[in-house]
Each structure stands twice: as structure tokens, then as C-alpha cells.
CSV table of C-alpha atoms and ligand atoms in Angstrom, one decimal:
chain,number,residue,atom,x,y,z
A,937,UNK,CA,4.5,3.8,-8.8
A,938,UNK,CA,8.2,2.9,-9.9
A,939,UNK,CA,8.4,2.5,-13.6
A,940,UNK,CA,9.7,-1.3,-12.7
A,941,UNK,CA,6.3,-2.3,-11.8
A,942,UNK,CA,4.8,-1.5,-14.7
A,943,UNK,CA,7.4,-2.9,-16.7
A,944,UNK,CA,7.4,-6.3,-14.7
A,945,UNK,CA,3.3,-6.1,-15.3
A,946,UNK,CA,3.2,-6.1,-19.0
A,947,UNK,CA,5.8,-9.2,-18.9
A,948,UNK,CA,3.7,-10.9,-16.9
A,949,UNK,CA,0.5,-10.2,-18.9
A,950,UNK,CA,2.1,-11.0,-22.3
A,951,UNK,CA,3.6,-14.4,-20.7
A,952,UNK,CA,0.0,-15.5,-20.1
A,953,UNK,CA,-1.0,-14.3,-23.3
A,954,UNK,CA,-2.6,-17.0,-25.2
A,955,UNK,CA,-3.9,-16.8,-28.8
A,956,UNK,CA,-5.1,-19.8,-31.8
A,957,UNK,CA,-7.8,-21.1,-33.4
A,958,UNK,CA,-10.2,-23.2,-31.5
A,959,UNK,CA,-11.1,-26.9,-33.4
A,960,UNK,CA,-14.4,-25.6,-34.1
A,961,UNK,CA,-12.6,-22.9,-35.8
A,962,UNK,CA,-13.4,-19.8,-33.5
A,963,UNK,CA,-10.2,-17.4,-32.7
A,964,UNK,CA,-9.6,-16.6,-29.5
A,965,UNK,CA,-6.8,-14.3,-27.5
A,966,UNK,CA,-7.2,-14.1,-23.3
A,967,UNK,CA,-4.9,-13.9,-20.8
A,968,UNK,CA,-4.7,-17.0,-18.1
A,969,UNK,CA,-4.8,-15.8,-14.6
A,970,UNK,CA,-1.8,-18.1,-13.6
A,971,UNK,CA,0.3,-20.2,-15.9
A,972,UNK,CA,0.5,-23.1,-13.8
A,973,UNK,CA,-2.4,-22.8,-12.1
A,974,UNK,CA,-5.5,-21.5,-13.9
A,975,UNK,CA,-4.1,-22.1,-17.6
A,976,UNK,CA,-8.1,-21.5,-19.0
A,977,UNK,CA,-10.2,-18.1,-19.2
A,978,UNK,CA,-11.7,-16.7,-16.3
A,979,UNK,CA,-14.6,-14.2,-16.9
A,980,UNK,CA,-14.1,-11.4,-14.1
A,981,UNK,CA,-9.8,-12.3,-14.6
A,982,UNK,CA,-10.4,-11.2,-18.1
A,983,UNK,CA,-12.2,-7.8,-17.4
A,984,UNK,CA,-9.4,-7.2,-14.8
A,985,UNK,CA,-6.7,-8.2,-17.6
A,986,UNK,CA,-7.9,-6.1,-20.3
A,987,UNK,CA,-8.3,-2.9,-18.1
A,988,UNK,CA,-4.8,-3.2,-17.5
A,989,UNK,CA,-4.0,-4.1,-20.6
A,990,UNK,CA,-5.2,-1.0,-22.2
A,991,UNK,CA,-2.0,0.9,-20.5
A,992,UNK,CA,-0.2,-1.4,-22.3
A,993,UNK,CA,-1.7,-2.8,-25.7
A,994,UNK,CA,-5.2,-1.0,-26.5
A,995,UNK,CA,-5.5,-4.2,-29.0
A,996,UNK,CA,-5.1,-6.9,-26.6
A,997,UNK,CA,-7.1,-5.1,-24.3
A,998,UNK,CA,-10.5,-5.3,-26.8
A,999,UNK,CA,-8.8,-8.8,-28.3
A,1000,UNK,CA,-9.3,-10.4,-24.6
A,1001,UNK,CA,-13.1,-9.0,-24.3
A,1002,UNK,CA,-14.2,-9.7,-27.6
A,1003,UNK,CA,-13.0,-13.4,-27.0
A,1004,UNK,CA,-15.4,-13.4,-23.4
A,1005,UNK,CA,-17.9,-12.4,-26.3
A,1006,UNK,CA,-17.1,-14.9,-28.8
A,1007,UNK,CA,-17.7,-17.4,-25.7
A,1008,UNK,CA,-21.4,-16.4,-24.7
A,1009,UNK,CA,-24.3,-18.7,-25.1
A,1010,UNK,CA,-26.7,-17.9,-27.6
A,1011,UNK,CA,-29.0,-17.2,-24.5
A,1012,UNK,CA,-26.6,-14.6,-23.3
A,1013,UNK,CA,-24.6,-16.4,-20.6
A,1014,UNK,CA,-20.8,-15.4,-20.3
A,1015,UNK,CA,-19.2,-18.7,-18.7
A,1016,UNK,CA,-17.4,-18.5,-15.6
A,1017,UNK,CA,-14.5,-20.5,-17.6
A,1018,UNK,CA,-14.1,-21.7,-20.9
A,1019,UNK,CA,-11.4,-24.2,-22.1
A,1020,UNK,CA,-10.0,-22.8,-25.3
A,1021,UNK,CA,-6.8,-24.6,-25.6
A,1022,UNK,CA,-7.9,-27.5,-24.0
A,1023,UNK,CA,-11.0,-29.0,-22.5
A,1024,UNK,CA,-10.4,-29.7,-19.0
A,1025,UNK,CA,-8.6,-32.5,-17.8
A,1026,UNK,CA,-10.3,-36.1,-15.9
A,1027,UNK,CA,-9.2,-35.1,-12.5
A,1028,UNK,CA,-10.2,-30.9,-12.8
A,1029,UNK,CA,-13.3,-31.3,-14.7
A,1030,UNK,CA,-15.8,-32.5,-12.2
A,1031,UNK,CA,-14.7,-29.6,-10.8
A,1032,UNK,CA,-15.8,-27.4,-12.9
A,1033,UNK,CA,-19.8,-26.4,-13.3
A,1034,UNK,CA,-20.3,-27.7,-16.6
A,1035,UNK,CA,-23.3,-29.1,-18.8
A,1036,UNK,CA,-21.8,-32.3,-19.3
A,1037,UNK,CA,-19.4,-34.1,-17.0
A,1038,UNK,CA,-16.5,-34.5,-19.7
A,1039,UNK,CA,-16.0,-32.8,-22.5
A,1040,UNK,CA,-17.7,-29.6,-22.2
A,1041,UNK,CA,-15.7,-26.3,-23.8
A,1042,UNK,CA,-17.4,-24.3,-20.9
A,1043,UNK,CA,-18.5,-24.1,-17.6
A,1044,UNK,CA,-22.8,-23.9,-17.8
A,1045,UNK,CA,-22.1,-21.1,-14.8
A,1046,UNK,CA,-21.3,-17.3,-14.6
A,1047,UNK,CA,-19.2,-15.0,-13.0
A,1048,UNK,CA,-19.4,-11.5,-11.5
A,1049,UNK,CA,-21.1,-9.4,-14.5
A,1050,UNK,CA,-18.2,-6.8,-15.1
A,1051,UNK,CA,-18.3,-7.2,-18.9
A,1052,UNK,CA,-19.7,-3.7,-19.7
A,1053,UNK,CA,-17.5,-1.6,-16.9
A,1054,UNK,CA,-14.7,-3.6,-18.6
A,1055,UNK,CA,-15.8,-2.6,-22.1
A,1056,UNK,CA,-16.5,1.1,-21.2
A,1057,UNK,CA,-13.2,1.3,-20.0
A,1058,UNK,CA,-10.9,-0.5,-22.6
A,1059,UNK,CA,-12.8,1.7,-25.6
A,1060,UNK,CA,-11.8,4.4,-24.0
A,1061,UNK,CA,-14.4,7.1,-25.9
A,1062,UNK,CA,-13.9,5.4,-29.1
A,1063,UNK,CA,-17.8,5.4,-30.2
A,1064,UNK,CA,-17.1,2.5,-32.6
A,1065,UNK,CA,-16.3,-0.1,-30.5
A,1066,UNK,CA,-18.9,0.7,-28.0
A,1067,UNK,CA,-21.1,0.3,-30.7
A,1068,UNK,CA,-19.7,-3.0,-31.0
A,1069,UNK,CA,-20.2,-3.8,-27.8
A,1070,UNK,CA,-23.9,-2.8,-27.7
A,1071,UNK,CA,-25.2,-5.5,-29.8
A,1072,UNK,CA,-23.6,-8.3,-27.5
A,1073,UNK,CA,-23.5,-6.8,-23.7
A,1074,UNK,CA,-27.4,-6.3,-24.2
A,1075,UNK,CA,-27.8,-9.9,-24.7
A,1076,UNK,CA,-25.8,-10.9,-21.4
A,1077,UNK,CA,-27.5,-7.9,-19.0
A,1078,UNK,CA,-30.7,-8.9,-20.3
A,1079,UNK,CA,-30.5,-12.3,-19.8
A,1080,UNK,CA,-29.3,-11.8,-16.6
A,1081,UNK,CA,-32.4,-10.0,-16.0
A,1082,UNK,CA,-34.9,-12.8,-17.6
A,1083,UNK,CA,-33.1,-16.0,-16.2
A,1084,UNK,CA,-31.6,-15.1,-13.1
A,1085,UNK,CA,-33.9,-12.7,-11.0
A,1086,UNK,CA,-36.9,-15.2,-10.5
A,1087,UNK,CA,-38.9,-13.1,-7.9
A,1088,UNK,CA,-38.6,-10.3,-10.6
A,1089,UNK,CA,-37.1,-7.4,-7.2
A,1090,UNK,CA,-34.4,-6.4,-9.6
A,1091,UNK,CA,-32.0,-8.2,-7.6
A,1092,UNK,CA,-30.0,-11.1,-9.9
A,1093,UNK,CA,-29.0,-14.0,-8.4
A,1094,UNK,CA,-26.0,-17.0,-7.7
A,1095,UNK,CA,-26.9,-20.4,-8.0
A,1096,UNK,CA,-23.7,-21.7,-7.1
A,1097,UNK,CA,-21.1,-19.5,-4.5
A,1098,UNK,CA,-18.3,-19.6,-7.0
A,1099,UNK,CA,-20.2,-17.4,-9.5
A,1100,UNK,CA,-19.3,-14.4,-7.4
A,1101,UNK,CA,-15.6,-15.1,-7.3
A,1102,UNK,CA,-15.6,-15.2,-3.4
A,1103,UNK,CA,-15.8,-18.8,-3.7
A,1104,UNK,CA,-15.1,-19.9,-0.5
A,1105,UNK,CA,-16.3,-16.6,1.6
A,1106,UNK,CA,-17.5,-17.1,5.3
A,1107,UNK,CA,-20.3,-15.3,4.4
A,1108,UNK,CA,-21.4,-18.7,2.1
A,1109,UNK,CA,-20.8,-21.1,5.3
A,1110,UNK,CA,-24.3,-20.6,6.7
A,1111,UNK,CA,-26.2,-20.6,3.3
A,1112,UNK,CA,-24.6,-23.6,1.8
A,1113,UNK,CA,-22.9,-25.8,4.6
A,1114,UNK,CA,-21.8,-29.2,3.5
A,1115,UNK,CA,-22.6,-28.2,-0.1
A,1116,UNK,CA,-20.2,-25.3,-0.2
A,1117,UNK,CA,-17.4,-24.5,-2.8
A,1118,UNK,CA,-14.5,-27.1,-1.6
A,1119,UNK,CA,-16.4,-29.2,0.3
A,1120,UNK,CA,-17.6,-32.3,-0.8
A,1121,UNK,CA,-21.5,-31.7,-1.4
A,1122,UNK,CA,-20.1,-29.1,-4.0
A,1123,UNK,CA,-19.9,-31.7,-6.2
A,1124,UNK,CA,-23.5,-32.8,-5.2
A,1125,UNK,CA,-24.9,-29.0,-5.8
A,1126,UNK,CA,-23.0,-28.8,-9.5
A,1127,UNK,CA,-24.7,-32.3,-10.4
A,1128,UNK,CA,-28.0,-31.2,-8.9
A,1129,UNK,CA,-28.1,-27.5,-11.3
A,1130,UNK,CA,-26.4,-30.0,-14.0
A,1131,UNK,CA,-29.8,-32.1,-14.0
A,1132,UNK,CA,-31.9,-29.4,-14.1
A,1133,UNK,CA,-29.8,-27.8,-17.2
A,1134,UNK,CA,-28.7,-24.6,-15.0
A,1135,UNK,CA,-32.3,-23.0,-15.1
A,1136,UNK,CA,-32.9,-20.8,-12.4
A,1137,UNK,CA,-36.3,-21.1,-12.6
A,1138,UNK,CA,-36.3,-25.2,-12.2
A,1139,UNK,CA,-33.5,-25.0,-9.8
A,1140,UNK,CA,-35.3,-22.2,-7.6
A,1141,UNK,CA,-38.9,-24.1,-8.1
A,1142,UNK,CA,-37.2,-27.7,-7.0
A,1143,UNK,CA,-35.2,-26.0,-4.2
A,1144,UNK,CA,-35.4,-22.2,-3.5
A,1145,UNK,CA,-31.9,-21.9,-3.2
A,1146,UNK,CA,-30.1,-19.0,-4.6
A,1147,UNK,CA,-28.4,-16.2,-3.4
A,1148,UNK,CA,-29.0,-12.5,-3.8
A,1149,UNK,CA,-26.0,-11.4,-3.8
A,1150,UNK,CA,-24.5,-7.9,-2.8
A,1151,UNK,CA,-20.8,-7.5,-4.9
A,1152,UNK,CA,-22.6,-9.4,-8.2
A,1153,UNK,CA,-25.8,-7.1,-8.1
A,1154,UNK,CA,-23.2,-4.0,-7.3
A,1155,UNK,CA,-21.3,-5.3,-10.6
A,1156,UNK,CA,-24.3,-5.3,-12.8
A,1157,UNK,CA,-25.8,-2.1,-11.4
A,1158,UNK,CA,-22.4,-0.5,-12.7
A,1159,UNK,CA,-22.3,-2.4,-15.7
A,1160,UNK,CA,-25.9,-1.0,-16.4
A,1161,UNK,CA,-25.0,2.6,-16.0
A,1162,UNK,CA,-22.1,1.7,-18.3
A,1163,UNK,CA,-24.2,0.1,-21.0
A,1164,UNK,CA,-26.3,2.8,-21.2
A,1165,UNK,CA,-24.0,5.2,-21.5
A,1166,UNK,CA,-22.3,3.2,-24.3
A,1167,UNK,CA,-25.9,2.3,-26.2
A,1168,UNK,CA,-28.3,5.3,-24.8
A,1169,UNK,CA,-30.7,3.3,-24.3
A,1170,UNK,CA,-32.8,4.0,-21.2
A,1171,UNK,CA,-33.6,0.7,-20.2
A,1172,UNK,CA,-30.5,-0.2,-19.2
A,1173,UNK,CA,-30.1,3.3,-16.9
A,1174,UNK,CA,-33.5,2.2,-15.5
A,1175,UNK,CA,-32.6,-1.3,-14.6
A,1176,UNK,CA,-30.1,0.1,-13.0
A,1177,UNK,CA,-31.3,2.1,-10.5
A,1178,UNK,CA,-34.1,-0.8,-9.7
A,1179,UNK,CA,-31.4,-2.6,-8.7
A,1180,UNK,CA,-29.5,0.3,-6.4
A,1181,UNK,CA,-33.2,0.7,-4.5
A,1182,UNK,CA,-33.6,-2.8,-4.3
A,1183,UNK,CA,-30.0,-3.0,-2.5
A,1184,UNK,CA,-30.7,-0.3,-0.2
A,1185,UNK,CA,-34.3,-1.3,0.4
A,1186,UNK,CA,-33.0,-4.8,0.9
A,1187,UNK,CA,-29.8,-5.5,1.6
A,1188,UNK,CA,-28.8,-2.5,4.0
A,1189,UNK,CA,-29.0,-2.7,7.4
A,1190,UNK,CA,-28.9,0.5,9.1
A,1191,UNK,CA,-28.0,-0.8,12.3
A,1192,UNK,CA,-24.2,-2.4,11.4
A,1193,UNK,CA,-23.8,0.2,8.6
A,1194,UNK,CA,-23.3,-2.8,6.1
A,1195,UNK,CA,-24.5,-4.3,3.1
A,1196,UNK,CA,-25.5,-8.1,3.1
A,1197,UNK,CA,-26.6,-10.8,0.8
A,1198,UNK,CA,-30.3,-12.1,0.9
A,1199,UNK,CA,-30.2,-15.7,0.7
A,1200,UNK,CA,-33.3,-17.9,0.5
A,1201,UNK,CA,-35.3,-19.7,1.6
A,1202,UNK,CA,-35.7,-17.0,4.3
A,1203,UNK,CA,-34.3,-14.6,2.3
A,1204,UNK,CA,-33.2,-13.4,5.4
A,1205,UNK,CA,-30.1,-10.8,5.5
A,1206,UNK,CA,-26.7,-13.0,6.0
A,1207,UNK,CA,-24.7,-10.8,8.5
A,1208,UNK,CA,-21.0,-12.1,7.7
A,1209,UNK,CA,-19.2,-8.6,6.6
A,1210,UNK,CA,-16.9,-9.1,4.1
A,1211,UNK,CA,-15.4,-7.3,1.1
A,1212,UNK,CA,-19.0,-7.7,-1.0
A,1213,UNK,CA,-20.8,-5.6,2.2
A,1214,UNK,CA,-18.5,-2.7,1.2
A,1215,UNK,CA,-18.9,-2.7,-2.5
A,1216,UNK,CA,-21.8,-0.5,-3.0
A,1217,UNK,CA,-19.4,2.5,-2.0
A,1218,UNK,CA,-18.5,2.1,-5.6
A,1219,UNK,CA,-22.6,3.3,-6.3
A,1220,UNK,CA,-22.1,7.2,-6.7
A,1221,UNK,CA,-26.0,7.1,-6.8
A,1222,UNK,CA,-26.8,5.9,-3.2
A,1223,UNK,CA,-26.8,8.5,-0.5
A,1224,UNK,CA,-23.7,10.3,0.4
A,1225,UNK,CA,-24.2,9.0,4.2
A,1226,UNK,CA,-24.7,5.6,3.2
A,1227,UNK,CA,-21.5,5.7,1.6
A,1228,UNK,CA,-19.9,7.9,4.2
A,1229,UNK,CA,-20.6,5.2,6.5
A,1230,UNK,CA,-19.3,2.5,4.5
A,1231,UNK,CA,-15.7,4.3,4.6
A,1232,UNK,CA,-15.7,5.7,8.2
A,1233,UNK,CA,-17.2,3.1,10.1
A,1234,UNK,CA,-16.1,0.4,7.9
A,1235,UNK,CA,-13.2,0.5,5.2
A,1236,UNK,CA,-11.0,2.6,7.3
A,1237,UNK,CA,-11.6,1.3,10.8
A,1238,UNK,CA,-8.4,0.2,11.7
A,1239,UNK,CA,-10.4,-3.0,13.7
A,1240,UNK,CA,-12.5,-4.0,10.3
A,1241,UNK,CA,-10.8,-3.3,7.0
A,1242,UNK,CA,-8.1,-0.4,7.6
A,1243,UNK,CA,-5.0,-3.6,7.4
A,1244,UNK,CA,-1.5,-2.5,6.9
A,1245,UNK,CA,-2.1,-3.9,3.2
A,1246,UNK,CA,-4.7,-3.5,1.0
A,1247,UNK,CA,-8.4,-3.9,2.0
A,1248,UNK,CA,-8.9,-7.2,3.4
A,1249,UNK,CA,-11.5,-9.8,1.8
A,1250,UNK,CA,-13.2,-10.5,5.5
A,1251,UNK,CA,-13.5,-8.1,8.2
A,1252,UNK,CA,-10.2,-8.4,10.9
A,1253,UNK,CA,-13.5,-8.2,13.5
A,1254,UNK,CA,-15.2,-11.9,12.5
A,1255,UNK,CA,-14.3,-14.8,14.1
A,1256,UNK,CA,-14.0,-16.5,10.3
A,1257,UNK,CA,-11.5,-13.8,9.6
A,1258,UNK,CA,-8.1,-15.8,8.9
A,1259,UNK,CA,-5.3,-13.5,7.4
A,1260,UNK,CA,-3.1,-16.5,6.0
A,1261,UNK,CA,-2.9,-19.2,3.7
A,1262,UNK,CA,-5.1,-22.2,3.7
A,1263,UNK,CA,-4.8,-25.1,1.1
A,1264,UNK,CA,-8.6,-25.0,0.2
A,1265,UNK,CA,-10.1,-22.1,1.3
A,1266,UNK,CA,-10.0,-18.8,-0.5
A,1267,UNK,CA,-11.6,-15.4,0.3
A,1268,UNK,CA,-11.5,-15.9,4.3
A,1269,UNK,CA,-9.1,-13.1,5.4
A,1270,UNK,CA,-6.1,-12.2,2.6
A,1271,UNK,CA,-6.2,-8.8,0.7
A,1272,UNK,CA,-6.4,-9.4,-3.3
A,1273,UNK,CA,-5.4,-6.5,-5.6
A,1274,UNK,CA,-9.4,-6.1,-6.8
A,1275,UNK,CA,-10.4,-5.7,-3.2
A,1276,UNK,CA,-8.7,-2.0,-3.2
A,1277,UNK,CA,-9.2,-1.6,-7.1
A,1278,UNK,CA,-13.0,-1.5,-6.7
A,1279,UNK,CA,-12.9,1.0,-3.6
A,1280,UNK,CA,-10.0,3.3,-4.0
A,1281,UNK,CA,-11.6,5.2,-6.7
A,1282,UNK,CA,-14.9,6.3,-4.4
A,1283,UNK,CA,-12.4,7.0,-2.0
A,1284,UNK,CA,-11.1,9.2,-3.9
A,1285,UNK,CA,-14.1,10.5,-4.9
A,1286,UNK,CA,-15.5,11.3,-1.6
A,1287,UNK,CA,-12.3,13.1,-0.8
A,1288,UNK,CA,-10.5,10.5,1.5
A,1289,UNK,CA,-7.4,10.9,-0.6
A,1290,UNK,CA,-4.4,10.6,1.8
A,1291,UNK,CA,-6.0,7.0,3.0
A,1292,UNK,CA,-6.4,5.8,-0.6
A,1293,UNK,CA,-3.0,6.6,-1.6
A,1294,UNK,CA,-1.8,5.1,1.4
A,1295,UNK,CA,-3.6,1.6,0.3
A,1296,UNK,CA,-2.3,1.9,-2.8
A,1297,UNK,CA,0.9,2.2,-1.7
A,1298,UNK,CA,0.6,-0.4,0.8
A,1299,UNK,CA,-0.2,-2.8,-2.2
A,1300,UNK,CA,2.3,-1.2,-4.7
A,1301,UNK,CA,5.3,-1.7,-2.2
A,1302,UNK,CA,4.4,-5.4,-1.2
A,1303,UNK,CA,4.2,-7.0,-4.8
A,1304,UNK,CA,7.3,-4.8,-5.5
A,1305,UNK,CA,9.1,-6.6,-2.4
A,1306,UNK,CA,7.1,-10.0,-3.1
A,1307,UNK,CA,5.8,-10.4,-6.6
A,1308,UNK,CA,2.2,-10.5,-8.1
A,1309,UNK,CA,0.6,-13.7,-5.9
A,1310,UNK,CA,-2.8,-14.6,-5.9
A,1311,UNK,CA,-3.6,-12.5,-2.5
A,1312,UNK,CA,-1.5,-11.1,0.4
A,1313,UNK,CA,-2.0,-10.9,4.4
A,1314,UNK,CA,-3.3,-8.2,5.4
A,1315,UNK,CA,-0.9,-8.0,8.0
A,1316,UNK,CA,1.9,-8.8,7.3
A,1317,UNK,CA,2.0,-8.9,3.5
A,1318,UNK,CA,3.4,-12.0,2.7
A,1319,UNK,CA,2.3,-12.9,-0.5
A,1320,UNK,CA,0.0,-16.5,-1.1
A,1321,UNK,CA,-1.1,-18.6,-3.9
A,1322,UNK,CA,-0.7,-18.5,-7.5
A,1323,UNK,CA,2.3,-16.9,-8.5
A,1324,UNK,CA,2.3,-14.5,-11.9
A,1325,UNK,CA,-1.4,-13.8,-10.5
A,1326,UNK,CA,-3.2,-11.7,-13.9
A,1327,UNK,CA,-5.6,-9.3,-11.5
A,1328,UNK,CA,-2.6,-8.3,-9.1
A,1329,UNK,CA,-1.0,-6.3,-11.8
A,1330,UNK,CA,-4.4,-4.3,-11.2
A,1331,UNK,CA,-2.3,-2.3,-9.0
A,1332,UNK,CA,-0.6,-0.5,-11.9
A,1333,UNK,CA,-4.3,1.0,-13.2
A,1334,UNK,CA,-4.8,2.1,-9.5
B,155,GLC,C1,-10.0,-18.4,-7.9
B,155,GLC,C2,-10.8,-17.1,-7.4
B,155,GLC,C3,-11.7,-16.7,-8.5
B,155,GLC,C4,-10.9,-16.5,-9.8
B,155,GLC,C5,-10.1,-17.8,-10.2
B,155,GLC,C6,-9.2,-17.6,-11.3
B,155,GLC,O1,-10.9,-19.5,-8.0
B,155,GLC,O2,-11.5,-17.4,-6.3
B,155,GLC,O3,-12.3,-15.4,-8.2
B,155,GLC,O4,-11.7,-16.1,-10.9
B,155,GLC,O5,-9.4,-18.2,-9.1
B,155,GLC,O6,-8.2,-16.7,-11.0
């Protein structure tokens, strides 16, 4: 890693740096993913952010989680995106999953639960601000646990496909149809979970339509095992591994060597393989031949996921797979810098360390050559949306 990267990373972190007061009087301090293009806070953007910015500025790093904190609803819910400097404008905000149609500070949605694996990481040992963190993170997990695992299998759920990140994923195309993200019944579903105040219970009672889903339960089982490292508290180390059994008991299919979502009203196993099939290599708990698998068979199959860049978002095998650009449609082919962040590690780890260095370096010498975007193709590594993308600089902690 040239010491130019990392130098052109913290200047593009502290130029989305945003800090004040909100009206209500609440200080915030985040990073926006993308200037020009996603000027609010981003939940799993921020966990990415801070973990980098801890190379770089410990107290930016904990000032960016502690305003996620400062966000959460008195229930517990982290919003996907909250509008600190500025509430959305009329043509965005019926975009956004909000409580109200204008006006709102947040979105009434979530994202992909890596609050705690964030927090563990950015306090770095330092026992008082996990103890901080305790208080607050317990509140999220655990309503995460109440509200959004209705059938009480230790699986949480989506209600809407954006709240994994993937928002646009093949593997949604079957489960959600016309209503998916981009679409126009996505505007439909939001107003639908609007009406019924975003419970899960009302929304799954009027419509049994949720999502179990694999890379969101994978990010909670890990945030578990981090909160209970931080708090002690067995609960959380016992959640944890209900959720692990329940993925392997439910989600893994033997046959393809894959993980896949359950998605009701069948919840029947949705066979797309993406990125979110392969995340539960990151689980040192499951079986070593489960994971094995994952990697040989899957991650570095140079037909599925072994790219010339990075670890592409959709396997190069399904016919979905698209490598390049499209003007609406996200998470269908390109490799993104978190894809590799959240494997390379267990790679490592299972001692297939001359193909993780060669990702890395894959990734490290195409934003050197074409600057932190959004996501890359696979193939051929030109680079694709936002420019000044947060998460890309993600490459620097790998
Ligand atoms: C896109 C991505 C989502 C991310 C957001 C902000 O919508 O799909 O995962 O959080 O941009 O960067």
C-alpha cells in the first residue's frame, strides 16, 4: 500500500467531514459518503468511515459513531439516513423511507446492523468507551431482536430491500417485483410500512412480507459477539449463536455450497448467489468445511467471484450478473471496496493468504489508477458512480 493512498484517503474523509449543531440543538459530526451525491448520514457508510478513520483521527472515528447514537429512536432504531444539515429536499424525499412524507429528520428504516463491530473496532481496547457503548448498542440489538424477528427463529428481518444496502440486488427481483428498490411500486411499499408506522408485526400480520436476510443476520451475529465481548454480558454471546444455527439450519444449502435469504410468504430459500451468500465466511463459529466451501467452491472460483478486481457483488455465473454501470440499478455485478473488506480477513484466517493479498492488491492498484468511485467492474476495473466514495477508502484498513 503506497503511502499516497493513504494520504489521498484522509483528504477525502476530512473533505466530507461535516460537523454543527442541529436546530433542535443536538451536535452532530459524520462523514457523507459522497459530496455531491449522498450529502446526509448513511448508517453502514458511517461504521465503514470511522473504521477507517481510526488510522487517521481516533476522535473523529468515535465522533462519527456517537453521532449514529445520538440519532437512534428511543425504541432503539438506528435510521438508515438521517438529514442533519438539512431535511431532505421535495424531489429526494419521497424517496426516502420516512414517517412522514416531508419533513422528517430521518428515515423510519434501518440499515445493515454493524454498529457494535464498528464500535469494538474504533475503541480499540479502550474499556471506557466500550462502556460507553454498552448502554446504547444494547438498546439497538435488542430491539432488533423484539421488533424485527416476528416468528421469534433468531433470524431478524428486512421490510424494505434497501435496509441491507444491496438495494437493488438480483437476489430482491423475485421477492419484490414491481415493488422493488427503483422501481415504481417502491414508492407504493414505503407508503404501505408508512401507514402502518414501520411495525414489523402489523406490516408482517397485513402482508407476510419480509425478508430473512443472509448479510444483515451475518452483521448482527458479529455485532453480537462484539457486544458481548465489550459488555460481558451473556445474552448477547447467546443471541448470537441462535442466530449462526438458525443460518446454517436455514439458510444453507448443502447442495450449491451457498448461503441464501428466506423470504416469505414461503419462506422458501431465494437461490440468487450474490455477495450476502458468501458473508457467513466472516462466522469463525460455523464449521471449517462450511467455510472451506464458501472460499474454494465459491469466492475463488475464477467462474463465480475470483474477478480480476475485487470480489464481485453478483456471481460472474448468473444470468443477472452485469459488470458495468447502469443509471438505476445498483449491486447487480460491480465489485465495491466492502465486498473484499468483509472477506479478506477469513481468508486470511483460513490461510488463503497469497489470494487475499492478491484482491487487495487488485483493489489497492485500481483506485490508485482510477480514484475512490462508488464501485468498479470486476473486469476490467473501470471505476462507476459517486466519485470521493467514503467506504472505498476501506481499502487502506485492508
Ligand atoms: C447506495 C448504496 C447503499 C449506501 C448508500 C450511501 O444507496 O446502495 O448501500 O449506503 O448508497 O452510500
Amino acid at each position: 500500500m503506497t503511502e499516497r493512498l493513504k494520504t489521498l484517503a484522509e483528504g477525502l474523509l476530512r473533505a466530507g467531514w461535516r460537523q454543527g449543531i442541529r436546530s433542535d440543538g443536538t451536535p452532530f459530526g459524520f462523514t457523507c459518503p459522497a459530496p455531491h451525491r449522498y450529502p446526509h448520514q448513511w448508517y453502514w457508510d458511517s461504521c465503514f468511515h470511522a473504521i477507517v478513520w481510526r488510522h487517521f483521527d481516533p476522535g473523529r472515528a468515535r465522533e462519527e459513531l456517537r453521532t449514529l447514537v445520538r440519532s437512534m429512536s428511543p425504541e432503539g432504531l438506528v435510521p438508515h439516513t438521517v438529514f442533519w444539515a438539512g431535511r431532505a429536499r421535495w424531489r429526494r424525499a419521497p424517496v426516502y423511507a420516512t414517517a412522514s412524507l416531508f419533513g422528517s429528520m430521518a428515515t423510519a428504516h434501518t440499515q445493515t446492523p454493524l454498529l457494535a463491530v464498528a464500535w469494538e473496532l474504533v475503541a480499540d481496547g479502550d474499556r471506557e468507551f466500550e462502556r460507553e457503548g454498552v448502554g446504547p448498542l444494547a438498546r439497538h440489538y435488542d430491539w432488533l431482536e423484539s421488533d424485527r424477528d416476528p416468528d421469534g427463529d433468531g433470524l431478524v428481518s428486512i421490510l424494505l430491500p434497501d435496509e441491507s444496502g444491496l438495494d437493488d440486488s438480483p437476489k430482491y427481483d423475485r421477492v419484490y417485483r414491481r415493488l422493488a428498490h427503483h422501481r415504481p411500486g417502491y414508492f407504493w411499499l414505503v407508503e404501505r410500512h408508512r401507514r402502518r408506522g414501520y411495525s414489523t408485526h402489523a406490516i408482517v400480520e397485513r402482508f407476510d412480507h419480509h425478508v430473512e436476510d443472509v448479510l444483515f443476520n451475518v452483521a448482527y451475529a458479529l455485532s453480537l459477539r462484539a457486544l458481548h465481548r465489550m459488555s460481558g454480558e451473556p445474552r448477547f454471546l447467546r443471541r448470537a449463536e441462535r442466530a449462526e444455527a438458525a443460518l446454517m439450519e436455514r439458510c444453507w444449502d448443502q447442495r450449491r455450497g451457498l448461503f441464501f435469504d428466506l423470504a416469505t410468504p414461503s419462506e422458501r430459500q431465494v437461490d440468487v448467489s450474490t455477495w450476502s451468500s458468501l458473508t457467513p465466511l466472516a462466522l469463525t463459529a460455523l464449521p471449517e468445511e462450511v467455510r472451506r466451501r464458501l472460499a474454494e467452491e465459491h469466492v475463488l472460483d475464477p467462474r463465480r467471484y475470483g474477478a480480476p478486481v475485487g470480489i464481485p457483488s453478483v456471481s460472474m455465473e448468473e444470468p443477472s450478473f452485469r459488470p458495468g454501470f447502469d443509471r438505476f440499478r445498483c449491486w447487480r455485478g460491480p465489485s465495491w471496496v466492502n465486498t473484499a473488506w468483509l472477506l479478506v480477513p477469513p481468508l486470511r484466517e483460513l490461510g488463503y493468504e497469497d489470494e487475499a493479498q492478491r484482491i487487495v492488491r487488485s483493489l489497492a492498484d485500481t483506485v490508485e489508477r482510477r480514484g475512490f468511485r462508488e464501485y468498479y467492474n470486476p473486469l476490467t476495473g473501470k471505476g462507476h458512480g459517486a466519485r470521493d466514495f467514503g467506504w472505498s477508502t476501506l481499502v487502506v484498513d485492508l
